[in-house]
Coordinates of C-alpha atoms in Angstrom, one line a residue:
Chain A
M29 CA -20.4 -9.7 34.0
E30 CA -20.0 -7.0 31.3
R31 CA -23.1 -4.7 30.7
V32 CA -25.3 -5.8 27.7
L33 CA -25.0 -3.0 25.1
R34 CA -28.2 -1.8 23.1
I35 CA -27.7 -1.4 19.5
V36 CA -29.9 -0.1 16.6
I37 CA -28.4 -0.4 13.2
I38 CA -30.0 2.3 10.6
G39 CA -29.5 1.3 7.2
S40 CA -30.2 -2.1 5.1
G41 CA -27.0 -1.8 2.7
H42 CA -23.9 -4.1 2.4
V43 CA -22.3 -2.5 5.7
A44 CA -25.6 -3.0 7.6
E45 CA -25.9 -6.6 6.7
V46 CA -22.1 -7.2 7.8
L47 CA -22.7 -5.4 11.1
V48 CA -26.2 -7.3 11.6
R49 CA -24.5 -10.7 11.0
A50 CA -21.7 -9.7 13.2
F51 CA -23.9 -8.3 16.4
S52 CA -26.1 -11.4 16.3
E53 CA -22.9 -13.7 16.8
A54 CA -21.3 -11.5 19.5
D55 CA -21.8 -11.9 23.4
G56 CA -22.6 -8.7 25.2
V57 CA -24.6 -6.8 23.0
R58 CA -28.5 -6.6 21.8
L59 CA -29.5 -5.8 18.6
C60 CA -32.8 -4.0 19.3
Q61 CA -33.9 -2.7 16.3
L62 CA -33.1 -2.6 12.3
F63 CA -34.5 0.7 11.2
S64 CA -34.3 1.4 7.4
R65 CA -36.3 3.3 4.5
N66 CA -35.9 0.2 2.3
A67 CA -38.5 -2.0 3.7
Q68 CA -37.9 -5.3 1.9
R69 CA -34.3 -5.2 2.5
G70 CA -34.7 -4.0 6.0
K71 CA -37.2 -6.9 7.1
A72 CA -34.8 -9.4 5.6
L73 CA -31.7 -7.7 7.7
A74 CA -34.0 -7.7 10.7
S75 CA -34.9 -11.4 10.3
V76 CA -31.4 -12.2 10.0
G77 CA -30.4 -10.3 13.2
G78 CA -33.4 -11.6 15.1
C79 CA -34.8 -8.0 15.6
P80 CA -37.7 -6.1 14.6
W81 CA -37.8 -3.8 12.0
E82 CA -39.1 -0.3 11.6
D83 CA -39.0 2.7 9.4
R84 CA -41.3 5.1 11.5
P85 CA -38.9 7.7 13.2
S86 CA -41.1 8.0 15.9
M87 CA -40.8 4.4 16.9
L88 CA -37.2 4.4 16.6
A89 CA -36.0 2.2 19.7
Q90 CA -34.1 3.2 22.7
A91 CA -30.2 2.3 22.5
D92 CA -26.8 2.6 23.9
V93 CA -25.3 3.0 20.4
Y94 CA -27.2 4.2 16.8
I95 CA -24.8 2.9 14.0
L96 CA -25.7 4.9 11.1
A97 CA -24.9 2.4 8.5
V98 CA -25.8 4.6 5.3
S99 CA -24.3 6.0 2.5
D100 CA -21.6 8.9 3.0
R101 CA -24.2 11.5 1.5
A102 CA -27.2 10.0 3.7
I103 CA -25.2 10.8 7.1
G104 CA -26.3 14.4 7.7
E105 CA -29.9 13.9 6.3
V106 CA -30.7 10.7 8.0
S107 CA -29.6 11.7 11.6
A108 CA -31.2 15.3 11.0
E109 CA -34.6 13.4 10.3
L110 CA -34.2 10.8 13.2
P111 CA -35.0 11.6 17.0
L112 CA -31.7 10.9 18.0
D113 CA -31.2 13.1 21.2
R114 CA -30.4 10.5 23.3
G115 CA -27.6 8.0 23.0
L116 CA -24.3 8.0 21.1
V117 CA -25.1 8.0 17.0
V118 CA -21.8 6.8 15.1
H119 CA -21.4 6.4 11.5
T120 CA -19.4 3.8 9.7
S121 CA -17.7 5.8 6.6
G122 CA -13.9 6.1 6.5
S123 CA -14.0 9.3 4.6
C124 CA -16.6 11.5 6.5
L125 CA -16.2 13.5 9.3
M126 CA -17.7 12.8 12.5
E127 CA -19.3 16.4 12.2
E128 CA -21.2 15.1 9.1
I129 CA -23.7 13.8 11.6
S130 CA -26.4 16.2 12.4
C131 CA -25.5 18.4 15.1
N132 CA -29.0 18.0 16.9
V133 CA -27.4 14.6 18.0
A134 CA -26.2 15.2 21.4
R135 CA -23.3 12.5 21.1
R136 CA -21.5 11.8 18.1
G137 CA -18.8 9.4 17.1
V138 CA -17.4 6.9 14.2
F139 CA -17.1 3.1 14.1
Y140 CA -15.3 2.4 10.9
P141 CA -14.6 -1.5 10.1
L142 CA -11.6 -1.3 7.3
Q143 CA -13.0 -3.9 4.7
T144 CA -14.5 -4.3 1.6
F145 CA -17.9 -5.4 1.8
T146 CA -19.9 -7.0 -1.0
A147 CA -23.8 -8.1 -0.4
G148 CA -24.2 -11.8 0.3
R149 CA -20.7 -12.5 1.1
E150 CA -19.6 -13.2 4.6
V151 CA -16.5 -11.8 6.2
E152 CA -14.6 -12.7 9.4
F153 CA -15.5 -9.5 11.2
R154 CA -13.2 -10.4 14.3
E155 CA -10.4 -9.8 11.7
I156 CA -11.1 -6.6 10.5
P157 CA -9.4 -3.3 12.0
L158 CA -12.0 -1.1 13.9
F159 CA -11.2 2.6 13.7
I160 CA -13.4 4.5 16.4
E161 CA -13.6 8.5 17.3
A162 CA -15.7 10.2 20.0
E163 CA -16.9 13.4 20.3
H164 CA -16.8 13.4 24.1
G165 CA -13.9 11.4 25.8
T166 CA -16.0 9.4 27.8
D167 CA -17.5 7.7 25.0
Y168 CA -14.3 6.2 23.8
S169 CA -14.6 3.8 26.2
L170 CA -18.2 2.8 25.2
L171 CA -16.9 2.4 21.7
E172 CA -14.1 0.2 22.8
A173 CA -16.4 -2.1 24.9
L174 CA -18.5 -2.3 21.6
G175 CA -15.9 -2.8 18.9
S176 CA -14.0 -5.3 21.3
R177 CA -16.9 -7.7 21.3
L178 CA -16.9 -7.8 17.6
C179 CA -13.3 -6.9 16.7
N180 CA -9.6 -8.1 17.8
S181 CA -8.5 -4.8 16.7
V182 CA -10.1 -1.4 18.0
Y183 CA -7.8 1.8 17.0
R184 CA -8.8 5.2 18.1
S185 CA -8.4 7.4 15.1
D186 CA -9.4 11.1 13.9
A187 CA -10.7 12.1 10.5
A188 CA -7.5 12.8 9.3
L189 CA -5.8 9.6 10.1
R190 CA -9.2 7.6 9.0
R191 CA -8.9 9.6 5.4
K192 CA -5.1 8.6 5.0
M193 CA -6.3 5.1 5.7
H194 CA -8.7 5.6 3.6
I195 CA -6.5 6.4 0.6
A196 CA -4.3 3.2 1.3
A197 CA -7.3 1.0 1.2
V198 CA -8.1 2.6 -2.0
F199 CA -4.7 1.7 -3.5
V200 CA -4.6 -1.8 -2.0
C201 CA -8.3 -2.9 -2.8
N202 CA -10.2 -0.8 -5.1
F203 CA -7.2 -0.3 -7.4
V204 CA -5.8 -3.6 -7.2
N205 CA -9.4 -5.2 -8.1
H206 CA -9.3 -3.0 -10.9
L207 CA -6.1 -4.4 -12.4
Y208 CA -7.5 -7.6 -11.9
A209 CA -10.5 -6.3 -14.0
V210 CA -7.9 -4.9 -16.7
G211 CA -6.4 -8.3 -16.6
E212 CA -9.5 -10.1 -17.1
Q213 CA -10.6 -7.4 -20.0
W214 CA -7.4 -8.1 -21.7
M215 CA -7.7 -11.9 -21.5
S216 CA -10.8 -12.1 -22.9
A217 CA -10.0 -9.3 -25.8
N218 CA -7.2 -11.7 -27.0
G219 CA -9.2 -14.8 -26.7
M220 CA -7.8 -16.1 -23.6
D221 CA -9.4 -17.5 -20.3
F222 CA -8.6 -15.4 -17.0
S223 CA -8.8 -18.1 -14.9
V224 CA -5.3 -19.4 -16.1
L225 CA -4.0 -16.2 -14.5
K226 CA -5.6 -17.0 -11.3
P227 CA -2.6 -19.2 -9.4
L228 CA -0.6 -16.2 -10.3
I229 CA -2.8 -14.1 -8.6
A230 CA -3.3 -16.0 -5.6
E231 CA 0.5 -16.7 -5.1
T232 CA 1.1 -13.0 -5.8
T233 CA -1.0 -11.9 -2.6
R234 CA 0.0 -14.9 -0.4
K235 CA 3.7 -13.8 -0.9
M236 CA 3.1 -10.2 -0.1
L237 CA 1.1 -11.1 2.9
E238 CA 4.0 -13.4 4.0
S239 CA 6.5 -10.6 3.8
H240 CA 7.0 -7.5 5.8
F241 CA 7.5 -5.2 2.9
P242 CA 6.0 -5.8 -0.2
R243 CA 8.6 -3.9 -2.2
T244 CA 10.9 -6.8 -1.4
V245 CA 9.1 -9.3 -3.1
Q246 CA 8.6 -7.0 -6.3
T247 CA 9.3 -8.7 -9.6
G248 CA 8.8 -8.4 -13.3
P249 CA 10.3 -6.6 -16.3
A250 CA 9.9 -3.2 -14.0
M251 CA 11.8 -4.1 -11.3
R252 CA 14.5 -5.7 -13.3
E253 CA 15.0 -2.6 -15.5
D254 CA 14.2 -5.0 -18.6
Y255 CA 13.8 -2.0 -21.1
P256 CA 13.5 -4.3 -24.1
T257 CA 10.5 -6.1 -22.5
L258 CA 8.9 -2.8 -21.0
E259 CA 9.4 -1.3 -24.9
K260 CA 7.6 -4.0 -26.5
H261 CA 4.6 -4.1 -24.1
M262 CA 4.6 -0.4 -24.6
Q263 CA 4.2 -1.4 -28.5
E264 CA 1.8 -3.7 -28.0
L265 CA -0.5 -1.5 -26.0
I266 CA -0.6 1.3 -28.5
P267 CA -4.1 0.5 -29.9
Y268 CA -5.3 1.2 -26.1
P269 CA -3.8 4.4 -24.8
Q270 CA -5.4 4.3 -21.2
L271 CA -3.9 1.0 -20.6
Q272 CA -0.7 2.0 -21.9
E273 CA -0.8 4.8 -19.8
I274 CA -1.6 3.0 -16.9
Y275 CA 1.5 0.6 -17.9
R276 CA 3.8 3.8 -18.0
I277 CA 3.1 5.2 -15.0
L278 CA 3.2 2.1 -12.5
T279 CA 6.4 0.9 -14.6
E280 CA 8.0 4.4 -13.8
H281 CA 7.1 4.1 -10.2
I282 CA 8.1 0.7 -9.6
I283 CA 11.8 2.1 -11.1
H284 CA 11.5 5.4 -9.2
M285 CA 10.4 3.5 -5.7
K286 CA 14.0 1.3 -6.1
S287 CA 15.9 4.6 -5.8
T288 CA 14.0 5.9 -2.9
D289 CA 14.2 2.7 -0.5
G290 CA 10.8 2.8 -0.2
K291 CA 10.6 6.6 1.4
L292 CA 7.8 8.6 0.3
Chain B
M201 CA 5.3 -47.5 -18.9
E202 CA 6.1 -43.8 -20.1
R203 CA 9.4 -43.2 -21.1
V204 CA 11.9 -41.4 -18.3
L205 CA 12.8 -38.1 -19.9
R206 CA 16.2 -36.8 -19.7
I207 CA 16.7 -33.3 -18.5
V208 CA 19.4 -30.8 -18.2
I209 CA 19.0 -27.5 -16.6
I210 CA 20.9 -24.7 -17.2
G211 CA 21.1 -21.7 -14.8
S212 CA 20.9 -21.3 -11.0
G213 CA 18.4 -18.5 -10.8
H214 CA 15.0 -18.6 -9.3
V215 CA 13.4 -20.2 -12.1
A216 CA 16.0 -23.0 -12.4
E217 CA 15.4 -23.5 -8.5
V218 CA 11.7 -23.8 -9.1
L219 CA 12.2 -26.4 -11.9
V220 CA 14.8 -28.3 -10.0
R221 CA 12.3 -28.9 -7.0
A222 CA 9.5 -29.7 -9.5
F223 CA 11.6 -32.2 -11.5
S224 CA 12.9 -34.1 -8.2
E225 CA 9.6 -34.7 -7.4
A226 CA 8.0 -35.4 -10.6
D227 CA 7.8 -39.2 -11.8
G228 CA 9.0 -39.9 -15.2
V229 CA 11.6 -37.6 -15.5
R230 CA 15.3 -37.7 -14.7
L231 CA 17.4 -34.5 -13.9
C232 CA 21.0 -35.6 -15.3
Q233 CA 22.9 -32.6 -14.6
L234 CA 22.6 -28.8 -13.5
F235 CA 24.8 -26.9 -15.6
S236 CA 25.6 -23.2 -14.4
R237 CA 28.3 -20.5 -14.5
N238 CA 27.7 -19.8 -10.7
A239 CA 29.4 -22.6 -8.8
Q240 CA 28.3 -22.0 -5.7
R241 CA 24.4 -21.7 -6.3
G242 CA 24.6 -24.3 -9.0
K243 CA 26.2 -26.4 -6.2
A244 CA 23.6 -26.1 -4.1
L245 CA 20.8 -26.6 -6.7
A246 CA 22.5 -29.7 -8.0
S247 CA 22.3 -31.0 -4.4
V248 CA 18.6 -30.3 -4.2
G249 CA 18.1 -32.0 -7.1
G250 CA 20.1 -35.1 -6.6
C251 CA 22.1 -34.5 -9.7
P252 CA 25.7 -33.4 -10.4
W253 CA 26.8 -29.9 -11.0
E254 CA 29.0 -29.0 -14.1
D255 CA 30.0 -25.6 -15.5
R256 CA 32.5 -27.1 -18.5
P257 CA 30.8 -26.8 -21.6
S258 CA 32.6 -30.0 -23.0
M259 CA 31.1 -32.3 -20.2
L260 CA 27.5 -30.9 -20.9
A261 CA 25.4 -34.4 -20.3
Q262 CA 23.2 -35.9 -22.9
A263 CA 19.6 -35.2 -22.6
D264 CA 16.1 -35.3 -24.2
V265 CA 15.5 -31.5 -23.2
Y266 CA 17.9 -28.8 -22.2
I267 CA 15.7 -25.9 -19.9
L268 CA 17.6 -22.7 -20.4
A269 CA 16.6 -21.2 -17.4
V270 CA 18.6 -17.9 -17.4
S271 CA 17.7 -14.4 -17.7
D272 CA 16.3 -13.1 -21.0
R273 CA 19.3 -11.4 -22.1
A274 CA 21.6 -14.6 -21.5
I275 CA 19.4 -16.9 -24.0
G276 CA 21.4 -16.0 -27.0
E277 CA 24.8 -16.3 -25.6
V278 CA 24.6 -19.3 -23.5
S279 CA 22.8 -21.4 -26.1
A280 CA 25.4 -20.1 -28.7
E281 CA 28.4 -21.1 -26.4
L282 CA 27.1 -24.8 -25.3
P283 CA 27.5 -27.7 -27.4
L284 CA 23.8 -28.0 -27.8
D285 CA 23.5 -29.6 -31.4
R286 CA 21.5 -32.6 -30.1
G287 CA 18.3 -32.8 -28.1
L288 CA 15.4 -30.1 -27.7
V289 CA 16.5 -26.7 -26.3
V290 CA 13.9 -24.5 -24.6
H291 CA 14.0 -21.2 -22.8
T292 CA 11.6 -20.2 -20.1
S293 CA 10.9 -16.9 -20.8
G294 CA 7.4 -15.2 -20.9
S295 CA 9.1 -12.2 -23.4
C296 CA 11.4 -13.9 -25.6
L297 CA 10.9 -15.3 -29.3
M298 CA 11.9 -18.9 -29.6
E299 CA 14.3 -17.6 -32.3
E300 CA 16.3 -16.0 -29.8
I301 CA 18.0 -19.0 -28.9
S302 CA 21.1 -19.7 -31.0
C303 CA 20.4 -21.2 -34.7
N304 CA 23.4 -23.7 -34.1
V305 CA 20.8 -25.5 -31.9
A306 CA 19.0 -28.0 -34.0
R307 CA 15.7 -28.0 -32.0
R308 CA 14.1 -25.1 -30.2
G309 CA 11.4 -24.7 -28.1
V310 CA 9.5 -22.7 -25.1
F311 CA 8.6 -23.9 -21.6
Y312 CA 7.0 -20.9 -19.9
P313 CA 5.7 -21.5 -16.6
L314 CA 3.1 -18.7 -15.8
Q315 CA 4.1 -17.6 -12.3
T316 CA 6.2 -15.2 -10.1
F317 CA 9.3 -17.0 -8.7
T318 CA 11.1 -15.6 -5.2
A319 CA 14.4 -16.8 -4.2
G320 CA 13.6 -19.8 -1.2
R321 CA 9.9 -19.6 -1.7
E322 CA 8.6 -23.0 -2.6
V323 CA 5.3 -22.9 -5.1
E324 CA 3.0 -25.7 -6.2
F325 CA 4.1 -26.3 -9.7
R326 CA 1.3 -28.6 -10.6
E327 CA -1.3 -25.7 -10.4
I328 CA 1.0 -23.4 -12.7
P329 CA -0.4 -23.2 -16.2
L330 CA 2.5 -24.0 -18.8
F331 CA 3.0 -22.7 -22.0
I332 CA 4.9 -24.6 -24.7
E333 CA 6.0 -23.8 -28.0
A334 CA 8.2 -25.9 -30.6
E335 CA 10.0 -25.0 -33.6
H336 CA 9.3 -28.8 -35.2
G337 CA 5.9 -29.9 -34.8
T338 CA 7.0 -33.3 -33.5
D339 CA 8.4 -31.8 -30.6
Y340 CA 5.1 -30.4 -29.1
S341 CA 4.4 -34.1 -27.6
L342 CA 7.6 -34.3 -26.1
L343 CA 7.0 -30.9 -24.7
E344 CA 3.3 -32.0 -23.9
A345 CA 5.0 -35.2 -22.3
L346 CA 7.4 -33.3 -20.5
G347 CA 5.1 -30.5 -19.0
S348 CA 2.3 -32.9 -18.1
R349 CA 4.8 -34.6 -15.7
L350 CA 4.9 -31.5 -13.9
C351 CA 1.8 -29.7 -14.4
N352 CA -2.0 -29.7 -14.5
S353 CA -2.6 -27.3 -17.5
V354 CA -0.2 -27.5 -20.4
Y355 CA -1.0 -24.9 -23.5
R356 CA 0.5 -24.6 -26.7
S357 CA 1.2 -20.8 -27.3
D358 CA 3.1 -18.8 -30.1
A359 CA 5.1 -15.6 -29.1
A360 CA 2.2 -13.2 -29.9
L361 CA 0.2 -15.1 -27.4
R362 CA 2.6 -15.6 -25.0
R363 CA 3.7 -11.8 -24.9
K364 CA -0.1 -11.2 -24.5
M365 CA -0.1 -13.3 -21.6
H366 CA 3.0 -12.0 -20.2
I367 CA 1.3 -8.3 -20.3
A368 CA -1.7 -9.4 -18.5
A369 CA 0.3 -10.8 -15.6
V370 CA 2.4 -7.6 -15.3
F371 CA -1.1 -6.0 -14.8
V372 CA -2.3 -8.6 -12.0
C373 CA 0.8 -9.4 -10.5
N374 CA 3.8 -7.3 -10.9
F375 CA 1.3 -3.8 -10.6
V376 CA -0.8 -5.3 -7.9
N377 CA 2.2 -6.0 -5.9
H378 CA 3.5 -2.3 -6.4
L379 CA 0.1 -0.8 -5.5
Y380 CA 0.5 -2.8 -2.0
A381 CA 4.4 -1.3 -2.0
V382 CA 2.7 2.3 -2.1
G383 CA 0.2 1.1 0.2
E384 CA 3.0 0.3 2.5
Q385 CA 4.9 3.5 2.2
W386 CA 2.1 5.4 2.5
M387 CA 0.9 3.6 5.7
S388 CA 4.3 3.9 7.1
A389 CA 5.0 7.6 6.3
N390 CA 1.7 8.6 7.9
G391 CA 3.1 6.5 11.3
M392 CA 0.5 3.7 10.7
D393 CA 1.1 -0.2 10.8
F394 CA 0.8 -1.2 7.2
S395 CA -0.5 -5.0 8.6
V396 CA -3.6 -3.3 9.6
L397 CA -4.4 -3.4 6.0
K398 CA -3.6 -7.2 5.8
P399 CA -7.2 -8.5 6.2
L400 CA -8.5 -5.9 3.8
I401 CA -6.2 -7.0 1.1
A402 CA -6.6 -10.8 1.8
E403 CA -10.5 -10.4 1.5
T404 CA -10.1 -8.3 -1.9
T405 CA -8.0 -11.0 -3.8
R406 CA -10.3 -13.8 -1.8
K407 CA -13.4 -12.4 -3.4
M408 CA -12.1 -11.8 -6.8
L409 CA -10.7 -15.2 -7.1
E410 CA -13.9 -16.6 -6.1
S411 CA -16.0 -14.3 -9.1
H412 CA -16.0 -14.8 -12.3
F413 CA -15.6 -11.2 -13.4
P414 CA -13.3 -8.9 -11.1
R415 CA -15.3 -6.0 -12.3
T416 CA -18.4 -7.4 -10.9
V417 CA -16.9 -7.2 -7.4
Q418 CA -15.4 -3.6 -7.4
T419 CA -16.1 -1.5 -4.6
G420 CA -14.9 2.0 -3.7
P421 CA -15.4 5.9 -4.3
A422 CA -14.5 5.5 -8.1
M423 CA -16.9 3.0 -8.5
R424 CA -19.6 4.6 -6.6
E425 CA -18.5 7.7 -8.5
D426 CA -18.7 9.3 -5.1
Y427 CA -16.8 12.8 -6.3
P428 CA -16.4 14.5 -3.0
T429 CA -14.5 11.8 -1.4
L430 CA -12.3 11.4 -4.8
E431 CA -11.8 15.0 -4.4
K432 CA -10.5 14.9 -0.9
H433 CA -8.3 12.2 -1.7
M434 CA -6.8 14.1 -4.6
Q435 CA -6.1 16.8 -2.4
E436 CA -4.5 14.9 0.1
L437 CA -2.1 13.7 -2.4
I438 CA -1.0 16.9 -3.7
P439 CA 2.4 16.7 -2.0
Y440 CA 3.1 13.4 -3.8
P441 CA 2.2 14.0 -7.5
Q442 CA 3.3 10.7 -8.5
L443 CA 0.6 9.1 -6.3
Q444 CA -1.5 11.6 -7.3
E445 CA -1.1 10.9 -10.8
I446 CA -1.8 7.0 -10.1
Y447 CA -4.8 7.7 -8.1
R448 CA -6.1 9.9 -10.9
I449 CA -5.6 7.4 -13.8
L450 CA -7.0 4.6 -11.8
T451 CA -9.8 6.2 -10.8
E452 CA -10.6 7.6 -14.2
H453 CA -10.3 4.1 -15.7
I454 CA -12.6 2.3 -13.3
I455 CA -15.5 5.0 -14.0
H456 CA -14.3 4.7 -17.9
M457 CA -14.6 1.0 -17.5
K458 CA -18.3 1.1 -16.3
S459 CA -19.3 2.5 -19.4
T460 CA -17.7 0.0 -21.7
D461 CA -19.3 -3.1 -19.8
G462 CA -15.8 -4.6 -19.8
K463 CA -15.1 -4.4 -23.0
L464 CA -11.4 -3.6 -24.0

């Protein structure tokens, strides 16, 4: 029988919320405590997870793994203030070093789920790729055991690789969503309903997910090098220099990528 | 009983393929002929549509509507070369004027399905928004009748509106796919498997499709104005000036949009 791993989650933001939900559905783990400064959010989350809430450092529960689900800039401070001299302490950030956890903590690590989290939205945690790192080699098996109880795919990854992954995530998630926002803004400013674009958006992503290389399913005037259309679009965007700049740079890069066969 | 509309499709590219499939499943329309210069593709498509193939202008069939499913630059030439002095002749382009159809054609129009088409991929044509335009007011009802037999949503739209729509489509479809391609290229160059990003990509688009305003579900370091992370990413991208430029401009625009409340 698998050993039951005792977990404390520190924080009450989006990542904490998603972890609480995932842990409360997983076997072989026990959520012992939800520790947070924000009492209202903390109590609500603890109730979801069926565990007690706490905000007094002296009352921090004993656990095998403490998960710091706090903002990047709070990792150092929170880990220094709490009596974390026992157990493994991990942060959940894609862009922070493991060493940003206070050096007073005996055993440090990283537990980074690569996904975009929004309050109130449930995600299928099992499908999320999880990236782990441990200061002490022996903690890898602990993090792998914990990770595999939540996720189908667990990868070892150092800070350099995690940062590279995070950059990719910014391009394919944050920047993609921003282009959707630009589209919405543009449609609305021109008196059109953004929702007419939704079938196009859905098909674009579906098509890419079913392909191995997104560049092989690229369409549009830049890909066709249809310069008359590109010129008309650039003209139309003159009153909006920032949108014109985005248009120009992405168009140039689409054409550039054709000549490099996908090599960086 | 609805009148059966007789259709000839001219062309054998992706748009022609999608239209042939859609017409062959629709009621109240009869595909009379597939006319194309490319015999191999044309014959294959005609067989899909259960209609004869033809490439001799003198043998062009009689029809109510002739659909010019050819590339933007071929619209003028093809429409000038064929004996199109009867029936309504429409092109399927988002970026061309109706007037690019030869003026020897008696009745001109536009029949623009807003979607990304790739060879061999089937799409649910009924979900695609269709934009129509007609030179003669009386042809709007003909195009609306034809459109509604294929699509749930048919909109009247002049060239100016169609172009604006096309620009939005470039942002939310072509540019989005290019960011996927950049992500794939980046992962591959760093020895990582692009497929680990797919759950993130799927969730990003799903989340946006379920929201009304994409900017309300924006996440990431730019949205948080997490300058230390943005700075680390910019440093990491120094060897790739074009990617760094894309990163900088989209980051600036995400921060800019926060201050404008989504106004263009």
